[in-house]
Short mmCIF file of C-alpha atoms in Angstrom, two decimals:
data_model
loop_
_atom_site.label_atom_id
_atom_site.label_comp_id
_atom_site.label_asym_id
_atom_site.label_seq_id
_atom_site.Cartn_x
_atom_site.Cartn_y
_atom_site.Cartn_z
CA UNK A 1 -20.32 -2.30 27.09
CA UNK A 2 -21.27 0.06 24.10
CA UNK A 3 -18.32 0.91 21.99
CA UNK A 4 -17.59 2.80 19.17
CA UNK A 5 -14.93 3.10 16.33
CA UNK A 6 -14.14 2.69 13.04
CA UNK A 7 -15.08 0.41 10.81
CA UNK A 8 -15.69 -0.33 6.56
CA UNK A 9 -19.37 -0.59 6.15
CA UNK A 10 -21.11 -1.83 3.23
CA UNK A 11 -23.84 0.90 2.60
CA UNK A 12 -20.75 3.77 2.55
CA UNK A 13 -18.40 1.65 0.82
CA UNK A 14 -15.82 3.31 3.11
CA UNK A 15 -14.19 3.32 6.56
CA UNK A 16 -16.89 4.87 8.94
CA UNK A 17 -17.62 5.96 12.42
CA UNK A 18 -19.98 3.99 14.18
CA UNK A 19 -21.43 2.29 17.41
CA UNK A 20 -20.25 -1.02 18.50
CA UNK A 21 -23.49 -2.95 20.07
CA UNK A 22 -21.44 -6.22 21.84
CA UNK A 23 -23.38 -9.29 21.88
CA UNK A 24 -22.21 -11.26 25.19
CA UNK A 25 -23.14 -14.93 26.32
CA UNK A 26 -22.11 -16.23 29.83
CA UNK A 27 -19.70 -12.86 29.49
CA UNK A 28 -17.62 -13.75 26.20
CA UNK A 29 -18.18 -11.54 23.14
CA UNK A 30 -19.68 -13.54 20.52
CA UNK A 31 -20.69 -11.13 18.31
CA UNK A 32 -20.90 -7.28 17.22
CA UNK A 33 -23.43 -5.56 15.29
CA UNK A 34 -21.52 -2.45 13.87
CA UNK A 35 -24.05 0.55 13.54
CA UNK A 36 -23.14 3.73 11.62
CA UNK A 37 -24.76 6.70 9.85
CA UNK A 38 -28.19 6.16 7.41
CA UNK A 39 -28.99 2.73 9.09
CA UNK A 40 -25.75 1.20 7.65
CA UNK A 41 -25.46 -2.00 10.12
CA UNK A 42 -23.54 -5.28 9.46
CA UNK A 43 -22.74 -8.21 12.18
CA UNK A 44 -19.75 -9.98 12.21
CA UNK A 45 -19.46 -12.75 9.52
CA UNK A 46 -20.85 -16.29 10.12
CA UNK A 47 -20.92 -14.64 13.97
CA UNK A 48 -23.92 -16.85 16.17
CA UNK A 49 -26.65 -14.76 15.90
CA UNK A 50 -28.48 -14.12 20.21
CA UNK A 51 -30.47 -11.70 21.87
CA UNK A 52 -28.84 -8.40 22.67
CA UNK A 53 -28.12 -7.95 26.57
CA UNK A 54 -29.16 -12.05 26.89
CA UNK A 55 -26.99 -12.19 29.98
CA UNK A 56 -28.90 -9.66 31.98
CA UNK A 57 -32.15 -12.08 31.77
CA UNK A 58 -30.69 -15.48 33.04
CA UNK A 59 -32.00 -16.30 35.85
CA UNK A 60 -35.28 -13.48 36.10
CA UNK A 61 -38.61 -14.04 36.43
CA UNK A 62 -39.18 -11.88 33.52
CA UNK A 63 -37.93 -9.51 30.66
CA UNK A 64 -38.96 -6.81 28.25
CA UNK A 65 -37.86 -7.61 24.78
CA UNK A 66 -37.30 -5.31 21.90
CA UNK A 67 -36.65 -4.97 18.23
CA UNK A 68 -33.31 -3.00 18.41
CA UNK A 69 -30.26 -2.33 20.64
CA UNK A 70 -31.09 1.71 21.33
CA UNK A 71 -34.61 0.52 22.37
CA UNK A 72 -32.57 -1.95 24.42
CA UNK A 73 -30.53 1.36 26.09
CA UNK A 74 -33.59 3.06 26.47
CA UNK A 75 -35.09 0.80 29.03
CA UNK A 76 -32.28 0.17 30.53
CA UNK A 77 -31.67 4.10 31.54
CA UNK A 78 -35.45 3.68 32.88
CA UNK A 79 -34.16 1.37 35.09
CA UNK A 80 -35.21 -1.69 33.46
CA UNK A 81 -32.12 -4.13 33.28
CA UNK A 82 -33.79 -7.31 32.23
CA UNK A 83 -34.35 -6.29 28.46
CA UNK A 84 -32.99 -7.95 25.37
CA UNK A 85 -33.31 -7.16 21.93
CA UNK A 86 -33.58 -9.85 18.87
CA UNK A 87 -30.35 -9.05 16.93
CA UNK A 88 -31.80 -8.48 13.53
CA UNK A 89 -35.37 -6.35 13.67
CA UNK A 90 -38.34 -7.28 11.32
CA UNK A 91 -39.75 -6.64 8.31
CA UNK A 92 -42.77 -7.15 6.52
CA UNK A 93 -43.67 -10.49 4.54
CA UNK A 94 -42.45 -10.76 1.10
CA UNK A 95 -44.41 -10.15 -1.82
CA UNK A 96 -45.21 -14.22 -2.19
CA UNK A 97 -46.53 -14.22 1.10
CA UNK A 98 -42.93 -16.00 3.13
CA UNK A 99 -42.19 -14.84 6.18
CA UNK A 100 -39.17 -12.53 7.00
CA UNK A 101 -39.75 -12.53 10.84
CA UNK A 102 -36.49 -15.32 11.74
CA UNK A 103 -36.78 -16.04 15.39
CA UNK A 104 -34.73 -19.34 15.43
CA UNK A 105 -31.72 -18.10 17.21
CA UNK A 106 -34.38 -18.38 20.45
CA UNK A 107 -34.70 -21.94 20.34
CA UNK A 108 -31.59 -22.26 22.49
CA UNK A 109 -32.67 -19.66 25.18
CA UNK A 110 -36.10 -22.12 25.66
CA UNK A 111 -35.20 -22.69 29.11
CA UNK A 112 -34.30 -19.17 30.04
CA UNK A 113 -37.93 -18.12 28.97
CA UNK A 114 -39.50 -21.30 30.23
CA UNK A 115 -38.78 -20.15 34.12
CA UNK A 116 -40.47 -16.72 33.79
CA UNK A 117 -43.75 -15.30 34.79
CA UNK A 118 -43.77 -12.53 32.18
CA UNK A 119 -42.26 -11.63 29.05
CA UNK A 120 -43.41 -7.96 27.77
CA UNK A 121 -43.86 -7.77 24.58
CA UNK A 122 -41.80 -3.78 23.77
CA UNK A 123 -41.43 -3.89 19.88
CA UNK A 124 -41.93 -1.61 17.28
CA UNK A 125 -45.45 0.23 16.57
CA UNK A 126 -45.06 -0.72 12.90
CA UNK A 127 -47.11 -3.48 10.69
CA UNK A 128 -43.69 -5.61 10.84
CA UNK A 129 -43.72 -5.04 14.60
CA UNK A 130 -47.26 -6.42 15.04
CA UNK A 131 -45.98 -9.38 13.10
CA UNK A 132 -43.25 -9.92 14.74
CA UNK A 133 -44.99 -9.47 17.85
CA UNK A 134 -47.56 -12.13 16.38
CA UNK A 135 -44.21 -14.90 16.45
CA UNK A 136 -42.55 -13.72 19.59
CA UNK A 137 -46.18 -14.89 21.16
CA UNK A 138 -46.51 -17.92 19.42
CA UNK A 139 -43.22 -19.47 20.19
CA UNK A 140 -43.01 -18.01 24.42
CA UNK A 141 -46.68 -18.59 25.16
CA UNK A 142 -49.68 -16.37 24.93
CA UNK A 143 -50.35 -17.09 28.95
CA UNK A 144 -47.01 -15.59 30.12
CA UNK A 145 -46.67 -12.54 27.48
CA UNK A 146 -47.60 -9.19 28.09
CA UNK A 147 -48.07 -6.44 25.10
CA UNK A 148 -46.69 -2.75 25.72
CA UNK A 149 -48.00 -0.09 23.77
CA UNK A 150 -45.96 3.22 22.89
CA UNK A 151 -49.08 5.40 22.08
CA UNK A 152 -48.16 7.98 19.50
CA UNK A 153 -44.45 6.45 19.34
CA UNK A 154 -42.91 4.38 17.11
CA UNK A 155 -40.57 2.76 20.15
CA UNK A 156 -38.89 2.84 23.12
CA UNK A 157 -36.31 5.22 22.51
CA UNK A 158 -38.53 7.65 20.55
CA UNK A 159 -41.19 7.50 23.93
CA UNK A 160 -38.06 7.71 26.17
CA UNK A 161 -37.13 11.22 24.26
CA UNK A 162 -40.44 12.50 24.33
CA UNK A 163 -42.05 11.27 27.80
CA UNK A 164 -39.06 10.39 30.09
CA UNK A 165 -37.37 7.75 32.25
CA UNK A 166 -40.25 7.24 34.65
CA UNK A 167 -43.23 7.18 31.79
CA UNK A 168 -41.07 4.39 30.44
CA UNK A 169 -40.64 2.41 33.17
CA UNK A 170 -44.53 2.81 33.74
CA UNK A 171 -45.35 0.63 30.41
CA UNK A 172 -44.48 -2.14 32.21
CA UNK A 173 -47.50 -1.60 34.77
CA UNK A 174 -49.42 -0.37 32.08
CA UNK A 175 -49.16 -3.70 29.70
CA UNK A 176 -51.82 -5.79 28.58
CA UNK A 177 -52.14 -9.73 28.68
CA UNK A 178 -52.64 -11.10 25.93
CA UNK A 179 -56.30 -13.01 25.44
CA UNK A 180 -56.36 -16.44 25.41
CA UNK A 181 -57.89 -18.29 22.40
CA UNK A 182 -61.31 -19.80 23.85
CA UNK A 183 -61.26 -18.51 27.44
CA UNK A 184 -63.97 -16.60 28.14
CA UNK A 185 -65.19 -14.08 30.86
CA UNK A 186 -69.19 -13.88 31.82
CA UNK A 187 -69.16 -10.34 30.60
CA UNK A 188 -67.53 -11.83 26.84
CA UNK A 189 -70.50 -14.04 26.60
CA UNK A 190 -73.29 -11.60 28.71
CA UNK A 191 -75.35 -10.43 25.59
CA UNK A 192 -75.25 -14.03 23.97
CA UNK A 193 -76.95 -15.19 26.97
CA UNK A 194 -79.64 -13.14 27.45
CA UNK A 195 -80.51 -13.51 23.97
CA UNK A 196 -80.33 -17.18 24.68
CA UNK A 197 -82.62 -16.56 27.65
CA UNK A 198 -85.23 -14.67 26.04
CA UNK A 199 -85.20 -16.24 22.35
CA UNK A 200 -83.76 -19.77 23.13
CA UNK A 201 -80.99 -21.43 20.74
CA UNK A 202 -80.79 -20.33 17.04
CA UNK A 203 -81.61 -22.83 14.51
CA UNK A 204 -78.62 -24.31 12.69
CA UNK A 205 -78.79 -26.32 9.60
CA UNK A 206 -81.67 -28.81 8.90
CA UNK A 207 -81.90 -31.36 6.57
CA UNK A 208 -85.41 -30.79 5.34
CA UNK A 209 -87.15 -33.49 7.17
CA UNK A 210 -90.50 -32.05 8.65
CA UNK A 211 -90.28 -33.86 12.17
CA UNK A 212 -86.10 -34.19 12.09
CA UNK A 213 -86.04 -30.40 11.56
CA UNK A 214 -88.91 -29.60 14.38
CA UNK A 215 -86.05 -30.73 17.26
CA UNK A 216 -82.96 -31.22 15.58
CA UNK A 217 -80.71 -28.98 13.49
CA UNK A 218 -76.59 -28.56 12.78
CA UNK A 219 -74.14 -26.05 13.51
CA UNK A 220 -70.51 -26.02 12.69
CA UNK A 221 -67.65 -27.00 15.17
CA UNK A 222 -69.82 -28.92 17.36
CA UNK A 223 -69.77 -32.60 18.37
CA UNK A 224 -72.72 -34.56 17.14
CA UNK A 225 -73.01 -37.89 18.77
CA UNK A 226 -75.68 -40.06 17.02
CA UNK A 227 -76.74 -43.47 19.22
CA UNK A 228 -78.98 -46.39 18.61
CA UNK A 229 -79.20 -50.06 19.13
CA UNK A 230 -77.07 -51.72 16.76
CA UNK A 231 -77.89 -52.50 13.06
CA UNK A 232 -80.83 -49.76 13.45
CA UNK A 233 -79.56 -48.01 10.55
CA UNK A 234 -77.16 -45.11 12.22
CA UNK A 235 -74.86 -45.53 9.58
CA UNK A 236 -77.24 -44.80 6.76
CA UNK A 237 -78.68 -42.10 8.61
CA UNK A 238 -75.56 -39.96 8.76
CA UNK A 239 -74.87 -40.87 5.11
CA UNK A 240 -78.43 -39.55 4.71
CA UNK A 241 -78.01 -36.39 7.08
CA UNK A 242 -74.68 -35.33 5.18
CA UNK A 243 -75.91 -35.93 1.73
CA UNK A 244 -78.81 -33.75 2.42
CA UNK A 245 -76.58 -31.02 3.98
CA UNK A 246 -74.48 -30.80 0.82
CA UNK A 247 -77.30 -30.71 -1.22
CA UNK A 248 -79.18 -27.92 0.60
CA UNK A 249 -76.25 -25.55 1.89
CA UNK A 250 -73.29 -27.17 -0.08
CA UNK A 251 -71.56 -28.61 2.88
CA UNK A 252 -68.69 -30.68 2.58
CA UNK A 253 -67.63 -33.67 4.90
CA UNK A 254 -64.88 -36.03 5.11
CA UNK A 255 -65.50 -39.79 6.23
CA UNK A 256 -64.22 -42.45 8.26
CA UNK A 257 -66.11 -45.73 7.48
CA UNK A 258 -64.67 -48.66 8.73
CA UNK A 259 -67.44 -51.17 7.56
CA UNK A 260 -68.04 -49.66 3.94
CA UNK A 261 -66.09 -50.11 1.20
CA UNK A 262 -65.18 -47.03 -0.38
CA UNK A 263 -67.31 -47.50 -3.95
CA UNK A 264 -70.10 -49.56 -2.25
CA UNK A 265 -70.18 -46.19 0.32
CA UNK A 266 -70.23 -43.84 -3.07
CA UNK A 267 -72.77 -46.10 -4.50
CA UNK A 268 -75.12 -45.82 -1.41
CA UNK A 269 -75.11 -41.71 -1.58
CA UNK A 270 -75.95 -41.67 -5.28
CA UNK A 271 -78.47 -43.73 -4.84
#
């Protein structure tokens, strides 16, 4: 459902040849991103923006998506059918640091994506692709996405011209999951535990009390649950443990005190 034409296009300023990419949903055209000569590209206006090829994933247990319609066609001719492409590539952040990657228009596909086992990951090998590629994770879940890499290509089509049809296809096999923040294998933690083993723990932060600082110290990002029989003096204690931390390492805490009041709790560190 490629087409091609004529067509004014803002870059030339003038009527031009070029490549009609037809954006279908539940098989009515809802949109057309006009391609012609030196990357001059324009949608219709105010057209819903969608996923290129969206209709070809409905109902699959999983895709390939990629950053432009060609890349689209090149996994397709590989045999790959269940590939969409976002409609509008990326690009880098700005120079104040705001993002350009827009990946809104796949809020109302949620479901679609929801059902799969795995989404590969086919964008560009660019900085803006590895962005991009950053959002596309965070939004479909790191657990079900798989990234493809195009070794010395810069996509798709540009691997499909160089290695083939079948090399293509073969990414898919060949795609990595992607790790999972704080799951961890026995061989990610192997060296950590035999210097555990052989040394015992590392000494975190103590608060310069002699016998406190013989069997107790503090690292960051842990729990530290501090019991004794009431009205022993735990709440002083931490006051005292966190004051000292600041003073020796510069530390900073934030506290919840239900019983103090807040300048009677001030007044109790400075003193």
């Amino acid at each position: 459902k490629i087409t091609s034409g004529k067509e004014w296009m803002p870059k030339a300023k003038k009527e031009i040849d070029v490549i009609r990419f037809n954006y279908y949903f539940h098989g009515s055209l809802v949109n057309t991103k006009f391609r012609g000569a030196n990357k001059d590209f324009k949608f219709y206006k105010d057209a819903r923006l969608i996923p290129y090829n969206v209709d070809r994933i409905i109902g699959e247990s999983s895709c390939v998506i990629v950053e432009g319609e060609v890349d689209c066609a090149s996994y397709i001719e590989a045999g790959v059918y269940s590939t969409i492409s976002v409609p509008n590539g990326f690009t880098l952040p700005r120079k104040d640091g705001t993002s350009t990657i827009v990946l809104d228009f796949l809020d109302d596909f949620y479901a679609v994506f929801e059902k799969m086992d795995k989404i590969y990951i086919a964008v560009d090998n660019d900085p803006a692709g590895d962005e991009g590629k950053k959002e596309l994770i965070r939004r479909l879940g790191a657990e079900k996405c798989f990234t493809i890499d195009f070794i010395d290509c810069k996509d798709a089509n540009e691997f499909l011209l160089k290695y083939g049809k079948e090399k293509l296809k073969e990414t898919l096999s060949n795609a990595k999951p992607i790790p999972l923040s704080n799951v961890y294998t026995i061989n990610d933690t192997w060296d950590g535990l035999r210097e555990f083993w052989l040394n015992g723990a590392k000494k975190g932060y103590t608060v310069g009390l002699k016998k406190m600082d013989e069997f107790c110290s503090f690292a960051l990002s842990q729990y530290t649950l501090l019991l004794s029989p009431p009205n022993s003096g735990k709440s002083d204690k931490v006051d005292d443990i966190f004051c000292r931390l600041n003073l020796r390492y510069g530390l900073k805490a934030a506290f919840c005190s239900i019983e103090n009041d807040t300048v009677l709790h001030h007044d109790k560190w400075f003193r």
